[in-house]
mmCIF file of C-alpha atoms and ligand atoms in Angstrom:
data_model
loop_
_atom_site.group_PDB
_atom_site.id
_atom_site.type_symbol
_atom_site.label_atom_id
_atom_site.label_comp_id
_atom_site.label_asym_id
_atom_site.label_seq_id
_atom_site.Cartn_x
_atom_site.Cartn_y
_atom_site.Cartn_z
ATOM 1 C CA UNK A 1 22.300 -9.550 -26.767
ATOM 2 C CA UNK A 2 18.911 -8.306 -24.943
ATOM 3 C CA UNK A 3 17.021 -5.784 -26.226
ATOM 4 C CA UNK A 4 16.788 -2.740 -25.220
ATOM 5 C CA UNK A 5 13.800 -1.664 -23.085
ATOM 6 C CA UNK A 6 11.254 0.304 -24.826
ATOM 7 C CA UNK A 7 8.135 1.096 -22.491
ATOM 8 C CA UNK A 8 7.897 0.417 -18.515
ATOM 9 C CA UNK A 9 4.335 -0.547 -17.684
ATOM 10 C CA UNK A 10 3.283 0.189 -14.354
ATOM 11 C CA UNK A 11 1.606 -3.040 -13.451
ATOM 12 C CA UNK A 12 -0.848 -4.019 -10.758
ATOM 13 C CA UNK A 13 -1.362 -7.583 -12.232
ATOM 14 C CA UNK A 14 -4.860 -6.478 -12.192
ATOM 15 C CA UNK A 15 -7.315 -6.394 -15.030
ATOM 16 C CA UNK A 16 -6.478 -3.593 -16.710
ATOM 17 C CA UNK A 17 -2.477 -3.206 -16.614
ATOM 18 C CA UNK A 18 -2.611 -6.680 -17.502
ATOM 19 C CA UNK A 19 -4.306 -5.630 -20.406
ATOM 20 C CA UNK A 20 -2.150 -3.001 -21.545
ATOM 21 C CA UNK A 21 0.756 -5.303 -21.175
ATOM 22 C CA UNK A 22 -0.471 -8.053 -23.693
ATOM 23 C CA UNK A 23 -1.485 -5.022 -26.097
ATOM 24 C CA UNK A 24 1.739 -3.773 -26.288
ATOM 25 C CA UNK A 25 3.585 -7.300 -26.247
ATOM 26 C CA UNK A 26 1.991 -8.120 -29.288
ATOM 27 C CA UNK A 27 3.458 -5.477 -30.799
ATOM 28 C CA UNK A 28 6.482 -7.081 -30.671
ATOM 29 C CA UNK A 29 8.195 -4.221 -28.677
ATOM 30 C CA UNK A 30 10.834 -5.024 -25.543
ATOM 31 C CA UNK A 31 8.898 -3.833 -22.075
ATOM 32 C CA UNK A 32 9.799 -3.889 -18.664
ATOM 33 C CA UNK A 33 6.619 -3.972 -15.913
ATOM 34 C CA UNK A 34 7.412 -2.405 -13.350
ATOM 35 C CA UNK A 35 5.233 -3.223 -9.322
ATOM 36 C CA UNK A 36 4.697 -1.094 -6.717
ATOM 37 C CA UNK A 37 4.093 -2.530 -3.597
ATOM 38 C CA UNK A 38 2.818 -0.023 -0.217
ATOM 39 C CA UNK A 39 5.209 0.565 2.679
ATOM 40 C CA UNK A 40 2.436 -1.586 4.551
ATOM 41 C CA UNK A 41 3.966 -4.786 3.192
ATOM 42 C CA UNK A 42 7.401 -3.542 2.062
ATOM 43 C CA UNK A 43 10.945 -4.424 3.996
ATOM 44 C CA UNK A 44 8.922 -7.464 5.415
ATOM 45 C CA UNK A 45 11.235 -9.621 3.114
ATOM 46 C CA UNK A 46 8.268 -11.089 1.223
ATOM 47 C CA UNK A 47 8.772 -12.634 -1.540
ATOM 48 C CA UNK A 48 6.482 -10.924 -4.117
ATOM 49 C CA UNK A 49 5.335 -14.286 -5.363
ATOM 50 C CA UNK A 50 1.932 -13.515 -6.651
ATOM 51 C CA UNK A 51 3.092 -10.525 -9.116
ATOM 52 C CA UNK A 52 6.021 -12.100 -10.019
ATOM 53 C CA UNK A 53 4.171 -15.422 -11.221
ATOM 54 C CA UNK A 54 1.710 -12.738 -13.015
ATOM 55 C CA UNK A 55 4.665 -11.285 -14.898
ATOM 56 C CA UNK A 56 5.944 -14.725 -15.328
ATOM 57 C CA UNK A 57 2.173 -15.644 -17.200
ATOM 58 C CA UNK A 58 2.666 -12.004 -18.988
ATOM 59 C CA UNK A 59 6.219 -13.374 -20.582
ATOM 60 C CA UNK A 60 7.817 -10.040 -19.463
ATOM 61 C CA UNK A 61 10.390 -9.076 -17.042
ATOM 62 C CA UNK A 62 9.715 -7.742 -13.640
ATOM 63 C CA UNK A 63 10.792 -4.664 -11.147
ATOM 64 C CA UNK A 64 9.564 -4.654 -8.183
ATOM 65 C CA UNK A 65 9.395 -1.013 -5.693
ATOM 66 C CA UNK A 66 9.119 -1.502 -2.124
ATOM 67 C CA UNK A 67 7.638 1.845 -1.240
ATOM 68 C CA UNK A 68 8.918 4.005 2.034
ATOM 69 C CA UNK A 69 9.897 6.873 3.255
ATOM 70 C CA UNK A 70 8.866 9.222 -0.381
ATOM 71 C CA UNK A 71 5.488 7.849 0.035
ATOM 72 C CA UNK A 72 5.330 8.101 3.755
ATOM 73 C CA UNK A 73 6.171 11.979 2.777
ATOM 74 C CA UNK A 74 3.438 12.359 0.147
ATOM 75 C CA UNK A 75 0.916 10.880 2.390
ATOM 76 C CA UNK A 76 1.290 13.123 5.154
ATOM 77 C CA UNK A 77 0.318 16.615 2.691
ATOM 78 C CA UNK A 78 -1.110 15.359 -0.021
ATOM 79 C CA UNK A 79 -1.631 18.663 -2.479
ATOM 80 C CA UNK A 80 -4.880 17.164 -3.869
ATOM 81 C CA UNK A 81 -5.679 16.253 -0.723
ATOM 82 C CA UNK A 82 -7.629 12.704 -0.153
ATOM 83 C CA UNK A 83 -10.026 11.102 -1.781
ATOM 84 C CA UNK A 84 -13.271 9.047 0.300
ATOM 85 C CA UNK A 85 -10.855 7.880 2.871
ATOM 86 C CA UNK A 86 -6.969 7.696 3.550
ATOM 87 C CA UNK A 87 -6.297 7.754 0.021
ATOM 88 C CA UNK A 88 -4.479 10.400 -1.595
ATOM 89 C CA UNK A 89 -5.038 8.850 -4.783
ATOM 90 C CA UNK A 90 -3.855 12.239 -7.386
ATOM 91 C CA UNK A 91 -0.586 12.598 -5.616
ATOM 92 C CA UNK A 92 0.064 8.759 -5.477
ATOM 93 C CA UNK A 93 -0.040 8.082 -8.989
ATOM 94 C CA UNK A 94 2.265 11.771 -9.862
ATOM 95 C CA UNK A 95 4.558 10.468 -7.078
ATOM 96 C CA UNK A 96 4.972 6.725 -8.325
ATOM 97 C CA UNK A 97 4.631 8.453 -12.534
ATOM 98 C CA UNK A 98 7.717 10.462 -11.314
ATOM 99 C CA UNK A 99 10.016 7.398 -10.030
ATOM 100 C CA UNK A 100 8.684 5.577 -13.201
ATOM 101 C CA UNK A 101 9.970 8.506 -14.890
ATOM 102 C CA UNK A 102 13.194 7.910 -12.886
ATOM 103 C CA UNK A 103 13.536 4.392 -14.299
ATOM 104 C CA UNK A 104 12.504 5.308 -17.748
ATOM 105 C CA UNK A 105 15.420 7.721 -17.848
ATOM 106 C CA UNK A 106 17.591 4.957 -16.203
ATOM 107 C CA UNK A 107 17.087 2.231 -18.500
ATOM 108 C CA UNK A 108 16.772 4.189 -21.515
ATOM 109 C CA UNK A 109 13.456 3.814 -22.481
ATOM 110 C CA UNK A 110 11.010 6.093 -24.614
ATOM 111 C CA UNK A 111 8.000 5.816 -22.895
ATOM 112 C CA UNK A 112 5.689 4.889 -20.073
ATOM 113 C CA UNK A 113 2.137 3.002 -20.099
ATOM 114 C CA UNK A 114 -0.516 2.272 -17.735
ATOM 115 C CA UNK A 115 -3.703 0.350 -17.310
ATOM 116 C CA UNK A 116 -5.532 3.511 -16.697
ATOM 117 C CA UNK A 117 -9.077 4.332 -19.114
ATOM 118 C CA UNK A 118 -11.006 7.743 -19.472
ATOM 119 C CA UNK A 119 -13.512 7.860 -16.836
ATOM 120 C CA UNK A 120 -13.187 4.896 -15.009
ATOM 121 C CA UNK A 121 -12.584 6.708 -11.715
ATOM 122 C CA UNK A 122 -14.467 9.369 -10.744
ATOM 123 C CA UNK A 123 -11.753 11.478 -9.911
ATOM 124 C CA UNK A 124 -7.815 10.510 -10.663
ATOM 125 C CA UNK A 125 -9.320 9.353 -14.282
ATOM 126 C CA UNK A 126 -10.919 11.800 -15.765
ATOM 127 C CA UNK A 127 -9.611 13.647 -18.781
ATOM 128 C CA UNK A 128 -8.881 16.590 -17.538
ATOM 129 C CA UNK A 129 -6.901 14.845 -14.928
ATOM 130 C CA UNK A 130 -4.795 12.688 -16.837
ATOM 131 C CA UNK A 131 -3.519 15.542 -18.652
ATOM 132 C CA UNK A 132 -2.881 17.176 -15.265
ATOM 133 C CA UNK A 133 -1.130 14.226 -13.861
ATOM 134 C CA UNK A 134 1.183 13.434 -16.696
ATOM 135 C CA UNK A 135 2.038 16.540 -17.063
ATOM 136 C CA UNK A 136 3.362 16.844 -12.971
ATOM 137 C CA UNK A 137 5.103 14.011 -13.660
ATOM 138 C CA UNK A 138 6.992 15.045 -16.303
ATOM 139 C CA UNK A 139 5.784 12.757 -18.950
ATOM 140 C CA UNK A 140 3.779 15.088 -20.842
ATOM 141 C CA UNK A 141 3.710 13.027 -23.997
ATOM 142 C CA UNK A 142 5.507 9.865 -23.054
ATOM 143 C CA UNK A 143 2.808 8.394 -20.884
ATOM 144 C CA UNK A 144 0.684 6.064 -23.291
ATOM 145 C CA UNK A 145 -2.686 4.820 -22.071
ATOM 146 C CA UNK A 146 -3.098 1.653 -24.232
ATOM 147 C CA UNK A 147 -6.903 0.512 -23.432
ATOM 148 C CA UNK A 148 -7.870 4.650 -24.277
ATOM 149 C CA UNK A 149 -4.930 5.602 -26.051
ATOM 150 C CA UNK A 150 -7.253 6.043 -29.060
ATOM 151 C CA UNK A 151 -9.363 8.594 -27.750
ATOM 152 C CA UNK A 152 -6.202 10.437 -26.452
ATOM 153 C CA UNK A 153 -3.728 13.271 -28.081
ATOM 154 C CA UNK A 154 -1.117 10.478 -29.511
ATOM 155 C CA UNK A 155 2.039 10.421 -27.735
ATOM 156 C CA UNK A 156 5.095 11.098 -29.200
ATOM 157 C CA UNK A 157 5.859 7.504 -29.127
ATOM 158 C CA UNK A 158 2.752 6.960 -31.163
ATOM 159 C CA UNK A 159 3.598 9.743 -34.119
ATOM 160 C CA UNK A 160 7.101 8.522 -33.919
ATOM 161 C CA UNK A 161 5.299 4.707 -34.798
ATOM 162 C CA UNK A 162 7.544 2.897 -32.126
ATOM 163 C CA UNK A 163 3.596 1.818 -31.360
ATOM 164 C CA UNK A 164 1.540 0.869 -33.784
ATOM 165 C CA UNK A 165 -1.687 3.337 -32.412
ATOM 166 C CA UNK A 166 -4.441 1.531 -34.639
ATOM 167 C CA UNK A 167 -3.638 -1.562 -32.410
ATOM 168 C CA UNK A 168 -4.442 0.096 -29.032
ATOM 169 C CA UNK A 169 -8.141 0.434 -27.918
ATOM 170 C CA UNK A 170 -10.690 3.128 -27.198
ATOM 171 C CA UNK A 171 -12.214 2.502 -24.148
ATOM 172 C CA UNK A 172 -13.667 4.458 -21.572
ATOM 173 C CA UNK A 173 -15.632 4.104 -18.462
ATOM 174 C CA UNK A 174 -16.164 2.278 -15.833
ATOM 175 C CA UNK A 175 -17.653 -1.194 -17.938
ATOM 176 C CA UNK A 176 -15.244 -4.003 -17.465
ATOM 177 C CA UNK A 177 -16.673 -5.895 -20.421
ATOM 178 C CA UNK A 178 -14.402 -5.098 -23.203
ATOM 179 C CA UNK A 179 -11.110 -5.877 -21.001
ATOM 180 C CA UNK A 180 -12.449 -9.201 -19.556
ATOM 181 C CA UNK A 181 -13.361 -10.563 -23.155
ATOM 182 C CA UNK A 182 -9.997 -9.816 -24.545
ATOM 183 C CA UNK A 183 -8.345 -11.647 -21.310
ATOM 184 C CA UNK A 184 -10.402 -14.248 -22.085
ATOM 185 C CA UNK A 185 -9.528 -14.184 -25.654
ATOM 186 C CA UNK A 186 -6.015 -14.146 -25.019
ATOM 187 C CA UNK A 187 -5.744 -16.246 -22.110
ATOM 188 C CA UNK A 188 -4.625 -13.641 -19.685
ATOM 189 C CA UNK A 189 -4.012 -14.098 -15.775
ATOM 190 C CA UNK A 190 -4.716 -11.649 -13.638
ATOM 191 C CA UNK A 191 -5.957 -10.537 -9.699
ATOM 192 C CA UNK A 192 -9.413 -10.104 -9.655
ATOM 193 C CA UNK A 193 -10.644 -6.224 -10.051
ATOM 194 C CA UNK A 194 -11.642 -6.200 -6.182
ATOM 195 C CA UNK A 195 -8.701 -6.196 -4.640
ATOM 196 C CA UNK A 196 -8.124 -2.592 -2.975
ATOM 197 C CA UNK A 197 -5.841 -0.423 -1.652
ATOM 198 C CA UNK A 198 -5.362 -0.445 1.629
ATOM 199 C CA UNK A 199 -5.643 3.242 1.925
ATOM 200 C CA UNK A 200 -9.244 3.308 0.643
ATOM 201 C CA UNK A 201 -10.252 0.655 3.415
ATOM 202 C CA UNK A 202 -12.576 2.586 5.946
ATOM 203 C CA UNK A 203 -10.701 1.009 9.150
ATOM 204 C CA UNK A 204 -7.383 1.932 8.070
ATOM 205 C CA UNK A 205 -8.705 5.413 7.047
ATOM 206 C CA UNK A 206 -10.453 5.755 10.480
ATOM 207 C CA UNK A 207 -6.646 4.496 12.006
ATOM 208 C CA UNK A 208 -4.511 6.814 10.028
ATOM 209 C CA UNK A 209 -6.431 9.831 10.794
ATOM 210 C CA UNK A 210 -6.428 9.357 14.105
ATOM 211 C CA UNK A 211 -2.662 9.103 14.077
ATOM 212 C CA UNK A 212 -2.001 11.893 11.928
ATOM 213 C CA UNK A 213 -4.446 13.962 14.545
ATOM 214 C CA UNK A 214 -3.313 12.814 17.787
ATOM 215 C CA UNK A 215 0.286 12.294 16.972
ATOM 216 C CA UNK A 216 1.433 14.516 14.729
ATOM 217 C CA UNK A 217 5.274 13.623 15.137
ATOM 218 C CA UNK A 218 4.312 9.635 13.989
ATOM 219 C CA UNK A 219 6.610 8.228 11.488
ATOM 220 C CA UNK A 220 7.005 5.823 8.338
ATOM 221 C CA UNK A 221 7.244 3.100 11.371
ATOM 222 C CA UNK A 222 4.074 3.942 12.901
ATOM 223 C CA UNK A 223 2.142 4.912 9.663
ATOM 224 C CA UNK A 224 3.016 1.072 8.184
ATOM 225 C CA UNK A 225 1.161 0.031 11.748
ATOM 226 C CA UNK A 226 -2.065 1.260 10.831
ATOM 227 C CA UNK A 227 -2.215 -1.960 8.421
ATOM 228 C CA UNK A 228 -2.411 -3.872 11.360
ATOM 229 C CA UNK A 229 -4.214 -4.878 14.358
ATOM 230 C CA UNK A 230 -5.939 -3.170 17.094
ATOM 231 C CA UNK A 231 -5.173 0.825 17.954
ATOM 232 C CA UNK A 232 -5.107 2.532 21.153
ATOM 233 C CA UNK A 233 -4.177 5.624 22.080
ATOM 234 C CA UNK A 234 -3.293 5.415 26.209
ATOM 235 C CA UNK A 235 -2.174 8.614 26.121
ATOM 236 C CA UNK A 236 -0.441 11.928 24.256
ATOM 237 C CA UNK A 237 2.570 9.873 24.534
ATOM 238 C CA UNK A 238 2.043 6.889 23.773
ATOM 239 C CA UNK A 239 -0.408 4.369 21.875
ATOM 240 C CA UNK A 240 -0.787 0.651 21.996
ATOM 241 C CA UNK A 241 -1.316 -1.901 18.977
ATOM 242 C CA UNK A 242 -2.459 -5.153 19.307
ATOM 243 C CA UNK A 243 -2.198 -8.252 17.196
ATOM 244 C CA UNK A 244 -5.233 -9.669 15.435
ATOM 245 C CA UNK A 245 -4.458 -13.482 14.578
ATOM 246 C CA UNK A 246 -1.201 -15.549 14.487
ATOM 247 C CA UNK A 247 -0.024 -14.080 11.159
ATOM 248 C CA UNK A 248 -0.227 -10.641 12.566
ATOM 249 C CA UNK A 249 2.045 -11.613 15.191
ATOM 250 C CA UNK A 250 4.126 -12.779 12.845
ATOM 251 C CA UNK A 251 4.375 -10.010 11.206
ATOM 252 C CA UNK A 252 4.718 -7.903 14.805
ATOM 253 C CA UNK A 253 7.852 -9.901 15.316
ATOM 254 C CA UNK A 254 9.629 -8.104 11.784
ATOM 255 C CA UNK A 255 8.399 -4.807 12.498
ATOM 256 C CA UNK A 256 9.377 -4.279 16.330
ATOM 257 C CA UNK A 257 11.974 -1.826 17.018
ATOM 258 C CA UNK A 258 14.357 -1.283 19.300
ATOM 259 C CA UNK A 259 12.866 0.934 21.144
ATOM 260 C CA UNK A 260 9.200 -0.357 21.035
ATOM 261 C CA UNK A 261 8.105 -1.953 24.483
ATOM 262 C CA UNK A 262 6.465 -5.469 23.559
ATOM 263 C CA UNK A 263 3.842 -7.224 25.359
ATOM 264 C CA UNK A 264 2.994 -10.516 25.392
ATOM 265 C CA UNK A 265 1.308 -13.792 27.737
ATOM 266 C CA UNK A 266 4.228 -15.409 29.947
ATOM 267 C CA UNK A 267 2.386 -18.800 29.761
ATOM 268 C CA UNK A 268 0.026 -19.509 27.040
ATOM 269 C CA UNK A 269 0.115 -18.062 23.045
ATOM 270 C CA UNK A 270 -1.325 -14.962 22.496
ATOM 271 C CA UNK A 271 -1.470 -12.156 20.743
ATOM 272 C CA UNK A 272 1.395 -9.526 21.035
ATOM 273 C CA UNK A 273 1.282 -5.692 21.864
ATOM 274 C CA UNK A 274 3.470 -3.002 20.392
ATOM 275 C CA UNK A 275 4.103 -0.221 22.873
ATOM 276 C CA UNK A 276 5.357 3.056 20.924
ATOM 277 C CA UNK A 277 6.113 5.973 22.519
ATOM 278 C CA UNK A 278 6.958 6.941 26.397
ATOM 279 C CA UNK A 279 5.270 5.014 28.783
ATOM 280 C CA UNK A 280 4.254 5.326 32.725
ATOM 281 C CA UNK A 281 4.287 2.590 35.055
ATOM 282 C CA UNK A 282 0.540 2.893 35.129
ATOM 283 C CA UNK A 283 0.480 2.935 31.162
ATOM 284 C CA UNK A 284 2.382 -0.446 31.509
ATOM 285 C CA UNK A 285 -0.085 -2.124 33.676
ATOM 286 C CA UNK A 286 -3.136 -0.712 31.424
ATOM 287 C CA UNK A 287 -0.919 -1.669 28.502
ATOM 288 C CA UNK A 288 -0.517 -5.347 29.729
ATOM 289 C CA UNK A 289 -3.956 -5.241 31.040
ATOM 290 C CA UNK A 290 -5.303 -5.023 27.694
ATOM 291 C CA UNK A 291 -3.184 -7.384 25.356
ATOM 292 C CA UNK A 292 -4.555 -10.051 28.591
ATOM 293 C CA UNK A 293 -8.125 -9.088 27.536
ATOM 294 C CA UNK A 294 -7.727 -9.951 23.544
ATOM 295 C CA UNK A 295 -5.998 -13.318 24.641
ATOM 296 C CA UNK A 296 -8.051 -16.158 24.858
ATOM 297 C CA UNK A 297 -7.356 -16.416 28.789
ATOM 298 C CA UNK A 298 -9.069 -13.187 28.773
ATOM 299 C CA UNK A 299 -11.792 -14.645 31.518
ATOM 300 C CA UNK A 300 -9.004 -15.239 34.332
ATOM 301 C CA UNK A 301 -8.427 -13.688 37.442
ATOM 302 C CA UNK A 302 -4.899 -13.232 37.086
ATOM 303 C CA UNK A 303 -2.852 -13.130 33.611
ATOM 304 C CA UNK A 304 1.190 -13.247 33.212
ATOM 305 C CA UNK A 305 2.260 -10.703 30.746
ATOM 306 C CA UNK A 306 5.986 -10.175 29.244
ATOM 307 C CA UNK A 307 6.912 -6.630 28.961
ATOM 308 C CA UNK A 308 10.129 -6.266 27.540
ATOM 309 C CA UNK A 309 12.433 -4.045 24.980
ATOM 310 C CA UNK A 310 14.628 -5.728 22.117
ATOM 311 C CA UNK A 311 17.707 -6.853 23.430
ATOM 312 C CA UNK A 312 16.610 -6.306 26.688
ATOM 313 C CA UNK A 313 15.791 -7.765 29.892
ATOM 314 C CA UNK A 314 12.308 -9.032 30.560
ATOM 315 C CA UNK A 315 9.687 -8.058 33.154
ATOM 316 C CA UNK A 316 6.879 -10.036 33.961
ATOM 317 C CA UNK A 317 3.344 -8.923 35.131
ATOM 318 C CA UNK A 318 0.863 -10.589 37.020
ATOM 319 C CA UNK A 319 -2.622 -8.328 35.715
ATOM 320 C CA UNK A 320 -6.177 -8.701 35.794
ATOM 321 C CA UNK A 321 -7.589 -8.644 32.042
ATOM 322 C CA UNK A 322 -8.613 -5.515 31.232
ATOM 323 C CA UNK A 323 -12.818 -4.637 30.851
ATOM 324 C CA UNK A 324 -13.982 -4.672 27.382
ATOM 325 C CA UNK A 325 -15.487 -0.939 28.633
ATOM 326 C CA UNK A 326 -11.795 0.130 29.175
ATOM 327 C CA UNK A 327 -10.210 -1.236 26.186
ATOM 328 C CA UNK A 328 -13.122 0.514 24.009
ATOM 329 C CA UNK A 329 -12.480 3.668 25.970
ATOM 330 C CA UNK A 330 -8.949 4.087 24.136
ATOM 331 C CA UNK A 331 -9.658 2.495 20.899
ATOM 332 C CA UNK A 332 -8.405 4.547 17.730
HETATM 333 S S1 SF4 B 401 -5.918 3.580 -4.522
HETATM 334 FE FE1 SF4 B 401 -4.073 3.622 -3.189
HETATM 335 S S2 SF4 B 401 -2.368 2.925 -4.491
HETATM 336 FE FE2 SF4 B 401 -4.092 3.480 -5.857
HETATM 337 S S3 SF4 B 401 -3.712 5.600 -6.424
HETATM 338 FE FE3 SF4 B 401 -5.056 5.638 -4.649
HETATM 339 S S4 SF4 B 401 -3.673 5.791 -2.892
HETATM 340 FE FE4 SF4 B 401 -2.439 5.135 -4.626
#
């Protein structure tokens, strides 16, 4: 018979969760981590491969949260509003503490635990803050920090010795040191501390705010876009995006819609345009115009360019690449 789950951990597979995971594991207790991924990369059927072979490494099982529409809705008012760029970093971690909470409750676990340590981020990790945020969440005594837990009020799950307290750490600040040497002591795997959100990424911060400011009607759709290529706003109506490299295009070809117009070269490979939102027949031709000039045909006199709709029938236009001048007159 399996064991009952215990503790969720929310796990990154970076440093710190990974951490928390082996400090708890070695206390012999049943956990369950638990991934969230951003709508950016979520309903694109990927595999997860990476996180799953870190929970693999970590000997523990593995759920896996493709974010959407919630998160789309917390993004667009955060109450703490955002942090250095697009990120909305206090209500992220209430809103993914409170479907934790969900799945705590679900599988019948007593508590939750995260990678998180006094001080390490200026803002969403100080003190006063993590009592805030567990306490919005509804965990207010059931969310165990393991690498600070020391330093903390125990949890209930602490005075009720489900976890052995004296075998959790006392860390705090932003020093790495102490967390690396125990991976290293333990053999742990884990993604490098670098890796970001995508939401604290100046281009995508510059992207989104331009959305949420010019279109304020834009949905989860067009907020997973901002990920992705090149933005331009043609109009009130409607914007264009352009694909960077193949694997964007790849990823175009998943994300179109029924209703977006698409735009790509007739004749040679090239990078595709999404079309969102109503366009004119001049927005067309400015449209195709563009996606010419990012191709690598982009010094001909005349380009053919596909302008279609899913499931519908194709037109083809015979443009002039558009001037670098032009295209950097409606960039986002
Ligand atoms: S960095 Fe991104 S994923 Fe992390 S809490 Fe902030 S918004 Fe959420």
């Amino acid at each position: 018979m399996t064991e009952a789950i215990k503790g969720i951990i929310m796990f990154s597979g970076g440093l710190d969760s990974t951490v928390a995971a082996h400090l708890l594991k070695s206390q012999g207790l049943s956990l369950l981590l638990l991934h969230f991924v951003l709508p950016f990369y979520s309903g694109l059927g990927n595999g997860h491969e990476r996180i799953r072979s870190l929970a693999a490494a970590a000997g523990l099982p593995l759920r896996i949260v493709e974010e959407g529409e919630p998160f789309f809705v917390m993004v667009r008012s955060p109450r703490f509003g955002f942090g250095k760029n697009a990120n909305p970093c206090l209500d992220c971690r209430i809103h993914r503490l409170v479907e934790t909470r969900h799945i705590m409750e679900e599988v019948g676990a007593s508590f939750v635990a995260t990678g998180e340590v006094i001080g390490q981020r200026p803002k969403s990790q100080r003190l006063q803050c993590l009592r805030m945020i567990e306490k919005r969440a509804g965990l207010a005594g059931r969310l165990l920090r393991p690498l600070s837990a020391r330093l903390l009020e125990p949890t209930i799950v602490e005075r009720e010795r489900l976890v052995d307290r004296e075998r959790l750490m006392a860390l705090a600040g932003r020093g790495r040191q102490a967390q690396f040497a125990y991976a290293r002591a333990n053999g742990l795997r884990h993604i490098s501390p670098a890796g970001g959100c995508l939401l604290t990424d100046i281009g995508s911060a510059r992207r989104y705010h331009a959305l949420a400011r010019k279109y304020p009607g834009h949905t989860l759709e067009d907020f997973k876009l901002i990920a992705y290529g090149r933005h331009f706003s043609l109009g009130e109506r409607c914007r264009l995006v352009i694909a960077r490299n193949d694997k964007e295009n790849e990823i175009f070809e998943k994300i179109i819609s029924d209703e977006d117009l698409v735009f790509d070269l007739a004749d040679v490979p090239g990078p595709m345009g999404i079309g969102r939102g109503e366009f004119s027949e001049s927005e067309i031709i400015d449209a195709a115009s563009m996606v010419a000039r990012y191709s690598r045909v982009r010094d001909s006199a005349q380009v053919r360019v596909r302008v279609y709709r899913k499931a519908c029938a194709e037109k083809i236009l015979t443009i002039e690449p558009a001037d670098p001048c032009r295209c950097n007159e409606f960039l986002m």
